[in-house]
CSV table of C-alpha atoms in Angstrom, one decimal:
chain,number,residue,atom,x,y,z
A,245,UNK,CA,4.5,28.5,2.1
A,246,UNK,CA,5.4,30.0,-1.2
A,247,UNK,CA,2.6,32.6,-1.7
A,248,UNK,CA,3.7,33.8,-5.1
A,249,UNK,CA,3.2,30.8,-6.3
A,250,UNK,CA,0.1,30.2,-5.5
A,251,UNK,CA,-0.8,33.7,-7.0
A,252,UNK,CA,0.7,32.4,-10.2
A,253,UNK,CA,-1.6,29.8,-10.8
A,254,UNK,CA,-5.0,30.8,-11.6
A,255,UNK,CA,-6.9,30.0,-8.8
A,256,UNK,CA,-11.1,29.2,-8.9
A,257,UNK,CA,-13.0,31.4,-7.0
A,258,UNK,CA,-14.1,30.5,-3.5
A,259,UNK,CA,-17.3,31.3,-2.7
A,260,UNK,CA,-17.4,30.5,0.9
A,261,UNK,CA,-15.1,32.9,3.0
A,262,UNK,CA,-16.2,30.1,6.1
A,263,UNK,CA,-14.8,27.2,4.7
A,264,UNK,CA,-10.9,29.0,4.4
A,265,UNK,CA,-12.0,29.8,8.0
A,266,UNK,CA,-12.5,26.2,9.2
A,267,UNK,CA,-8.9,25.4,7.4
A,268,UNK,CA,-6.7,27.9,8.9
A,269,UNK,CA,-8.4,27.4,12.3
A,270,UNK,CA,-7.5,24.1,12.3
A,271,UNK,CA,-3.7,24.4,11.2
A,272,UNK,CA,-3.5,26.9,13.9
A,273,UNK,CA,-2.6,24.0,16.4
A,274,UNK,CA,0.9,22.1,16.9
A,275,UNK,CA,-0.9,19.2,17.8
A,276,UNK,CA,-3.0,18.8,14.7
A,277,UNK,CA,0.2,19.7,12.3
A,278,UNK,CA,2.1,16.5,13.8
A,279,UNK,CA,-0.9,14.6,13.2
A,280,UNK,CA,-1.2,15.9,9.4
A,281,UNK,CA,2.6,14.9,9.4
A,282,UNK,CA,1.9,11.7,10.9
A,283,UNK,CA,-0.4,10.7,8.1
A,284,UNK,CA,2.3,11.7,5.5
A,285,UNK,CA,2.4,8.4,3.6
A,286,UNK,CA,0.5,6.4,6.1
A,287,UNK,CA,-3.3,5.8,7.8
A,288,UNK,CA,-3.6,4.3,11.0
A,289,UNK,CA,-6.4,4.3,13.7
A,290,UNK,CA,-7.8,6.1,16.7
A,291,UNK,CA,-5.9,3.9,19.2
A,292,UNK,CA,-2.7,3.6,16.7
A,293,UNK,CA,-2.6,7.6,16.3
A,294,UNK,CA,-3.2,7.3,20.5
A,295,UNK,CA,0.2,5.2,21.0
A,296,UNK,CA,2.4,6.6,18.8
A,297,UNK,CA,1.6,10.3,19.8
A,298,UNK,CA,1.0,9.4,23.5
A,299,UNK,CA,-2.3,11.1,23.7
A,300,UNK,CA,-5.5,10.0,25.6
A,301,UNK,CA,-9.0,9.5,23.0
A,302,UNK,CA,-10.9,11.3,23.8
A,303,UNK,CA,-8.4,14.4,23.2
A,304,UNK,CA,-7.6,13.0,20.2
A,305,UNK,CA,-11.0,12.5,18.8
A,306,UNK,CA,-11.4,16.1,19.0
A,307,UNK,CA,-8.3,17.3,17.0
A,308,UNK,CA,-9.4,14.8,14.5
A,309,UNK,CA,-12.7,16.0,14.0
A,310,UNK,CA,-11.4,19.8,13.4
A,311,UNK,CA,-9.6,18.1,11.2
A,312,UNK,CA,-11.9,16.5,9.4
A,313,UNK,CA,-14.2,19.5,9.6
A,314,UNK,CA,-11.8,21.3,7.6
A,315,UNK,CA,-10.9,18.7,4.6
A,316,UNK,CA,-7.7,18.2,5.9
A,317,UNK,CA,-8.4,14.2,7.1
A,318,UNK,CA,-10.4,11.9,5.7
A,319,UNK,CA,-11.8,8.5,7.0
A,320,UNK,CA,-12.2,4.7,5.4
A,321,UNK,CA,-13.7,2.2,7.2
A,322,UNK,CA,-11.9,-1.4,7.3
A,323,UNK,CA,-14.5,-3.7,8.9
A,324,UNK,CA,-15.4,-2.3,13.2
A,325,UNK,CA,-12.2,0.0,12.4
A,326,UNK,CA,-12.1,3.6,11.4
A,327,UNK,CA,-8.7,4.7,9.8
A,328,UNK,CA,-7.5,8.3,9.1
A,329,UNK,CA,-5.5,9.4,6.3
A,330,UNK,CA,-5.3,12.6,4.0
A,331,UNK,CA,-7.9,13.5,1.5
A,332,UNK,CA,-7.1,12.5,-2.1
A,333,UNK,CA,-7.4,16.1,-3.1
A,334,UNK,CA,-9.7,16.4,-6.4
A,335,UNK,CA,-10.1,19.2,-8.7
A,336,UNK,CA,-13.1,20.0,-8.0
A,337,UNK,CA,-11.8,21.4,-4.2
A,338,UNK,CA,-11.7,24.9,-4.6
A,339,UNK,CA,-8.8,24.7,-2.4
A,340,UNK,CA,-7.2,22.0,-3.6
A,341,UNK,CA,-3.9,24.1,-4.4
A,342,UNK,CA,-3.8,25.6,-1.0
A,343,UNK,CA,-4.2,22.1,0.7
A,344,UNK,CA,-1.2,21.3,-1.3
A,345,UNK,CA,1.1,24.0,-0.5
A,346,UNK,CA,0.0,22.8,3.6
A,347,UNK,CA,1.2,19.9,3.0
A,348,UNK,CA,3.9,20.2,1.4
A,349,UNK,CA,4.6,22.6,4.4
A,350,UNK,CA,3.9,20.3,6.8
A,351,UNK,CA,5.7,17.6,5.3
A,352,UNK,CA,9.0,19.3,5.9
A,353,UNK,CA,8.2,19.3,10.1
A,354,UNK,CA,10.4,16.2,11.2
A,355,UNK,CA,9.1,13.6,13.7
A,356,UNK,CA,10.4,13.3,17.1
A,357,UNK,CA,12.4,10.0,18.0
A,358,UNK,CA,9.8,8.5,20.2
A,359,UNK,CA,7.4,9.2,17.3
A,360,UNK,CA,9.7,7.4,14.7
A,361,UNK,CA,9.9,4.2,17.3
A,362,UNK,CA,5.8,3.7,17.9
A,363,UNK,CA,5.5,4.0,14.3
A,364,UNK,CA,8.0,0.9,13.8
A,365,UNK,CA,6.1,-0.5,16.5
A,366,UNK,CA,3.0,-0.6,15.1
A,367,UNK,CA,3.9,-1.9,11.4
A,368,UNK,CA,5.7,-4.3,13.3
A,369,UNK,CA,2.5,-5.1,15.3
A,370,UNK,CA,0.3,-5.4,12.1
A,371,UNK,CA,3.2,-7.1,10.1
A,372,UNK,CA,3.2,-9.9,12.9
A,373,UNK,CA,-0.2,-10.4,12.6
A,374,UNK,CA,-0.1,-11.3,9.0
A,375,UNK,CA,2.8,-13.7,9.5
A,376,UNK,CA,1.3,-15.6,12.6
A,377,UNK,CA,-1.6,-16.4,10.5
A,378,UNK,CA,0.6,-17.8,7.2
A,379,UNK,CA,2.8,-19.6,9.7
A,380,UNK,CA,-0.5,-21.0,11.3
A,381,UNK,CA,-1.8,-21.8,8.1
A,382,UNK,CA,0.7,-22.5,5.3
A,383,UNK,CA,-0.9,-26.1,4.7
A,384,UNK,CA,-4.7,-24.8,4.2
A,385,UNK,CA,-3.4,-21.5,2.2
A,386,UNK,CA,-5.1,-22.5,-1.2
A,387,UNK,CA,-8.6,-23.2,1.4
A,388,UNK,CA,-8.2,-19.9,2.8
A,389,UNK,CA,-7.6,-18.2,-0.7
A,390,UNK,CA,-10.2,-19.9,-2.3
A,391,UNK,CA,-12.9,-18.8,0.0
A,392,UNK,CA,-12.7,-15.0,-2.0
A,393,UNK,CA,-10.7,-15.8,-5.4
A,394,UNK,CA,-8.8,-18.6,-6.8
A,395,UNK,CA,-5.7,-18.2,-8.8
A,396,UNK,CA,-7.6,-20.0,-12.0
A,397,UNK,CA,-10.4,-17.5,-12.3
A,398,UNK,CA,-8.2,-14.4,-13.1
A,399,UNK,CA,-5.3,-16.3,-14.5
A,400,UNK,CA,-5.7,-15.4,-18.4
A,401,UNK,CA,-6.4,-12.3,-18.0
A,402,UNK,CA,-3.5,-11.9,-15.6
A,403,UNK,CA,-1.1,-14.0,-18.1
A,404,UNK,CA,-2.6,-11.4,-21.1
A,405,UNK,CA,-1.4,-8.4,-19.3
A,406,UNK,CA,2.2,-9.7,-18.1
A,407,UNK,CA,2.4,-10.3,-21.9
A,408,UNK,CA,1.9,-7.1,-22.9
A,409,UNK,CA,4.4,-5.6,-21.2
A,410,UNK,CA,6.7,-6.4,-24.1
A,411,UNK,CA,9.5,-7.7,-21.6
A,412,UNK,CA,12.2,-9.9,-23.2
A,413,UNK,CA,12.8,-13.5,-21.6
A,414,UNK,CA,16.3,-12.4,-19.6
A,415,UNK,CA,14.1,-9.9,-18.1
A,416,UNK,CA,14.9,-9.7,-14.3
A,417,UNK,CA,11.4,-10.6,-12.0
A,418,UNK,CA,10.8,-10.5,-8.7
A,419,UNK,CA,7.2,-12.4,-7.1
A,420,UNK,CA,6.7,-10.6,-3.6
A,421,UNK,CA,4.7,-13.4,-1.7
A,422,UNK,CA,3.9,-16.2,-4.3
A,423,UNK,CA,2.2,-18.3,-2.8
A,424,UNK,CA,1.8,-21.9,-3.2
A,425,UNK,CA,3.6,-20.5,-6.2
A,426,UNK,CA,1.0,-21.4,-9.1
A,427,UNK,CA,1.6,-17.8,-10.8
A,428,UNK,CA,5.9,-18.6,-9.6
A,429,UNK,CA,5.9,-21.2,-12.1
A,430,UNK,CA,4.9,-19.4,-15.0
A,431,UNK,CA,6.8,-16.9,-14.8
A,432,UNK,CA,9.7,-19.1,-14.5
A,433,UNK,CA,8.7,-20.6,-17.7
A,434,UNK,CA,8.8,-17.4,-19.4
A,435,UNK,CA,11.5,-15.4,-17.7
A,436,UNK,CA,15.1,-16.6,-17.0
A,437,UNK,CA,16.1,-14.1,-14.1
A,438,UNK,CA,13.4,-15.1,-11.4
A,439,UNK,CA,13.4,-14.5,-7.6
A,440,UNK,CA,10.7,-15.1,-5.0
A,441,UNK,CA,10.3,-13.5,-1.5
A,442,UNK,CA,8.3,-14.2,1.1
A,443,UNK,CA,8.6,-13.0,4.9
A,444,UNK,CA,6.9,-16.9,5.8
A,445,UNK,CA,9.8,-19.9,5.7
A,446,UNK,CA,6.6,-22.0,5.6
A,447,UNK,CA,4.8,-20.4,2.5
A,448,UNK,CA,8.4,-19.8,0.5
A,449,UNK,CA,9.0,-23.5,1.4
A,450,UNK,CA,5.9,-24.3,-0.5
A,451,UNK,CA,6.3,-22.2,-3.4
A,452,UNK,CA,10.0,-24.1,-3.6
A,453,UNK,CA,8.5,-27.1,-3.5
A,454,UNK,CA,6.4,-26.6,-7.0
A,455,UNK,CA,9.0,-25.2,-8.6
A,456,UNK,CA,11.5,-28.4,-7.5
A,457,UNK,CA,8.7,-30.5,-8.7
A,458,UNK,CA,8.5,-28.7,-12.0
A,459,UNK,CA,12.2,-29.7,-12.4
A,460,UNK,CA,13.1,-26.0,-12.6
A,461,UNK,CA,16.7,-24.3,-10.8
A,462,UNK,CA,16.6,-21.0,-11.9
A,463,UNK,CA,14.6,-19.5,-9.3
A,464,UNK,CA,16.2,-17.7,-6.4
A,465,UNK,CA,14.4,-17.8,-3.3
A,466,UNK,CA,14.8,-15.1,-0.7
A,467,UNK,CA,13.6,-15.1,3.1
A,468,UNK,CA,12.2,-11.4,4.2
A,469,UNK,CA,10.5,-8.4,2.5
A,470,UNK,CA,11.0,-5.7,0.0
A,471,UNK,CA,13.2,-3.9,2.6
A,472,UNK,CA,15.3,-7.5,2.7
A,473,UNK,CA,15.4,-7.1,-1.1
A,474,UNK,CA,16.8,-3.8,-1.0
A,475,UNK,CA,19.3,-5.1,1.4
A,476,UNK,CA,20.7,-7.5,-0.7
A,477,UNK,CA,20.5,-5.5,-4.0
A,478,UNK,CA,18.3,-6.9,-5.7
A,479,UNK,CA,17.1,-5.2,-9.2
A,480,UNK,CA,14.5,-5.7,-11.0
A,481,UNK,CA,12.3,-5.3,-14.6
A,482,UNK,CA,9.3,-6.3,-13.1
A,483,UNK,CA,7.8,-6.9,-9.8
A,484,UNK,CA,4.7,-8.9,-9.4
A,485,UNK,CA,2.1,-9.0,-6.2
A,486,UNK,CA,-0.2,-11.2,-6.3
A,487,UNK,CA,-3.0,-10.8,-4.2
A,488,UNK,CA,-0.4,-10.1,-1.6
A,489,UNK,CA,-0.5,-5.8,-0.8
A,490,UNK,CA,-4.0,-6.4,1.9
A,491,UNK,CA,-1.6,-8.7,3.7
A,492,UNK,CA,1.2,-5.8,4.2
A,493,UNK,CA,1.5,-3.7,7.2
A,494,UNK,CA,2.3,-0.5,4.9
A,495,UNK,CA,1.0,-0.4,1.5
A,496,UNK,CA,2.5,3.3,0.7
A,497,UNK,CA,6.6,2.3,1.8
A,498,UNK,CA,5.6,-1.3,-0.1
A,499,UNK,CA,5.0,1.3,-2.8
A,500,UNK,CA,8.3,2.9,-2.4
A,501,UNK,CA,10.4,0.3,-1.6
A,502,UNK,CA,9.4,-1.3,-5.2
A,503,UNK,CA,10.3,1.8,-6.7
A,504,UNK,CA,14.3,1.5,-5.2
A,505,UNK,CA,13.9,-2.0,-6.3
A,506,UNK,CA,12.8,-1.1,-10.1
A,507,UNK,CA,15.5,-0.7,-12.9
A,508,UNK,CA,14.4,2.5,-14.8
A,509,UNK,CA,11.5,1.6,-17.3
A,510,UNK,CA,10.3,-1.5,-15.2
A,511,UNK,CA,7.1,-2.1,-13.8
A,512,UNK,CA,5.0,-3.2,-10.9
A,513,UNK,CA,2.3,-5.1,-10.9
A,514,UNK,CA,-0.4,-5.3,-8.5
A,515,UNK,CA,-3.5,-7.6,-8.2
A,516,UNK,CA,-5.4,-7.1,-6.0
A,517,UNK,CA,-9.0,-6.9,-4.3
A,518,UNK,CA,-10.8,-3.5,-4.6
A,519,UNK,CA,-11.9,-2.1,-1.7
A,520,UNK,CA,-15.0,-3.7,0.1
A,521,UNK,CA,-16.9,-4.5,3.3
A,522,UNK,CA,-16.3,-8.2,4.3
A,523,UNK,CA,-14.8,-7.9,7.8
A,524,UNK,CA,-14.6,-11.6,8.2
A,525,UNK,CA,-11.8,-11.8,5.6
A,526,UNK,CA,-9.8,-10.6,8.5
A,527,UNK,CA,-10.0,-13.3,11.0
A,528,UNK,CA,-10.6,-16.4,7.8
A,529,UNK,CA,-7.8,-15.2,5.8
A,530,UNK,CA,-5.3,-12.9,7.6
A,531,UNK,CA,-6.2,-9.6,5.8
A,532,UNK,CA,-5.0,-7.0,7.3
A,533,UNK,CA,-6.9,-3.8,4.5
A,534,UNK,CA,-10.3,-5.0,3.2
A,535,UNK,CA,-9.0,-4.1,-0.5
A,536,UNK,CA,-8.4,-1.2,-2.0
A,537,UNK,CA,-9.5,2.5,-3.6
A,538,UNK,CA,-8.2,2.8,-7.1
A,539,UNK,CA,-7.5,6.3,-6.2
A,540,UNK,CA,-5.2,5.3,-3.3
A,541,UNK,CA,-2.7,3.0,-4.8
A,542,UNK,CA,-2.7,5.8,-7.9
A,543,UNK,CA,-1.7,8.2,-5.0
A,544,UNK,CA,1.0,6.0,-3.4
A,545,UNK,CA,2.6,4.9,-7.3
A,546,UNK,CA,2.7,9.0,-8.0
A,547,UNK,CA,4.7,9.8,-4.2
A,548,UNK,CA,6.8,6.7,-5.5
A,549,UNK,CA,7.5,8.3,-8.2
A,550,UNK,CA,5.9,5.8,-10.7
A,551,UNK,CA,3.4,6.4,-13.5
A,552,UNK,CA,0.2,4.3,-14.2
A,553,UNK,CA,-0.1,1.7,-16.7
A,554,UNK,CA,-2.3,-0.4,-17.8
A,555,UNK,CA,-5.1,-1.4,-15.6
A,556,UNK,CA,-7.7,-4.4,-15.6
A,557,UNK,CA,-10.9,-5.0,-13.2
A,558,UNK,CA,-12.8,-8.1,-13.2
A,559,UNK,CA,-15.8,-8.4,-10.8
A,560,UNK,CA,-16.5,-12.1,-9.5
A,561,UNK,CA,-19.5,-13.6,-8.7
A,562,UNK,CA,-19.2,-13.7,-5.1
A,563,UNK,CA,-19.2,-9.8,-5.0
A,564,UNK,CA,-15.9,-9.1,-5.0
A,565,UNK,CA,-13.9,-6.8,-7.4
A,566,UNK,CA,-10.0,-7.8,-8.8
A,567,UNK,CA,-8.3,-4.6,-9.9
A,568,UNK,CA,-4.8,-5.5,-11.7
A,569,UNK,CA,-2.6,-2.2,-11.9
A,570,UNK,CA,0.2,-1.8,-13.7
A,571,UNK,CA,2.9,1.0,-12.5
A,572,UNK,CA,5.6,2.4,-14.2
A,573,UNK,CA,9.2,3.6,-13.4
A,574,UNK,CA,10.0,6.3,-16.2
A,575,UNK,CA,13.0,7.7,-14.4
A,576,UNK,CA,16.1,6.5,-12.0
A,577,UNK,CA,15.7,6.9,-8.5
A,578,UNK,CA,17.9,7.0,-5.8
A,579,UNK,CA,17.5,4.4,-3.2
């Protein structure tokens, strides 16, 4: 850890002596570093954490809550399930810098093998889950989409905001899981370079099958996710989810991938729900993250290396919130 540095900066006074107590006690554990390294760009819970480190609970629930103790975890709650992450470190933390420094440290500790393997398993595990239910559903989707928003009530305000991203018609897009592909076919009736993806044969059949019945053949349809994009080189001015991001295993690499697949100066656009409480959304329509913090996916776009846009939030009359976000790629990135 670069102590000069942090002399450099002018840092706030802390009043409490106990609470730097509580933070170096609990770094002072191999254990707990691997699990601050675990939760580099990722949250996952109890039992998750269990598997991929291969340790028993109740051992774990104890590192977690020194942990937590000390500012160094944090919790969200996605309907019966508790998932840990890092704190989105504010300035009003009067050790905010110091956090930083530890893990920026700690990010530089690599992960064992075996780690690396129940990680995969586990977005595997959750990314399954997702596709079972559009494979088992792909013929009620627009039933099971309508029960929290249909595509109609934010579809101005949507259309308004893609339109003020200035981009010119030979713009290349990319539509990461459109759908029955209502949003698809306007943007192939405003942009010539157009590709859809979707990790569902049954959904991307769909969304093929309105824009065949439009009469349209400029859109290039590809089986897989962003990883399958990347694959196949596919770059991009613009890349549009649409109510999509709660169904994918790992928001924070969906974040990163996007930025590989960006040319520099393009954007990504999310819509999609904020965070909320409605557990049954997961079994009625296959959501994997009940929404989102606007804090979080700022934090994900900034480790991506992408700088926020514009940003729109409508709330609906059923309770829940829309957030559309808009990210920006101000500088080339390797892949």
């Amino acid at each position: 850890m670069n102590i000069s540095k942090l002399k450099a900066r002018q840092l706030p006074v802390l009043d409490n002596p106990e609470v730097l107590t509580l933070l170096c006690k609990a770094l002072a554990d191999s254990l707990r570093l691997e699990i601050l390294r675990l939760l580099r760009n990722e949250s996952f819970g109890v039992m998750e954490i269990c598997h991929i480190l291969d340790i028993r609970q109740s051992a774990l629930s104890h590192h977690l809550k020194i942990l937590a103790t000390a500012g160094l975890v944090s919790t969200r709650r996605e309907g019966n399930s508790i998932f840990y992450r890092r704190p989105l470190l504010t300035d009003d933390d009067s050790l905010k810098q110091f956090k930083q420094q530890v893990f920026e440290t700690v990010d530089r500790l690599p992960l064992g093998t075996r780690v690396l393997q129940q990680m995969k398993v586990i977005q595997r595990e959750r990314s399954q889950l997702s596709l079972d239910f559009f494979n088992r559903n792909a013929d009620k989707f627009r039933e099971k989409q309508g029960l929290v928003t249909e595509y109609s009530q934010y579809a101005g305000s949507l259309q308004d905001l893609i339109g003020g991203l200035g981009l010119a018609d030979e713009s290349s897009v990319l539509e990461v899981g459109p759908g029955e592909g209502e949003l698809l076919l306007r943007l192939a009736q405003s942009f010539r370079k157009l590709i859809a993806l979707d990790n569902s044969s049954e959904m991307l059949e769909r969304a093929r099958g309105t824009i065949r019945g439009a009469k349209l053949n400029h859109v290039r349809f590809i089986h897989g996710d962003t990883r399958t994009a990347i694959r196949q080189g596919v770059q991009s001015d613009l890349i549009v989810f649409n109510m999509v991001l709660h169904h994918i295993s790992s928001p924070a690499k969906t974040f990163r991938d996007a930025a590989a697949i960006l040319n520099p100066g393009g954007c990504l656009l999310l819509v999609d729900l904020r965070s909320h409480d409605q557990d049954w959304v997961r079994e009625a329509c296959g959501d994997l993250w009940l929404g989102f913090e606007a804090g979080d996916l700022s934090a994900w776009a900034e480790k991506a290396g992408l700088a926020e846009g514009e940003s729109l939030y409508l709330g609906l009359r059923n309770g829940f919130q829309i957030q559309m976000r808009v990210f920006i790629k101000t500088e080339s990135r390797k892949r």
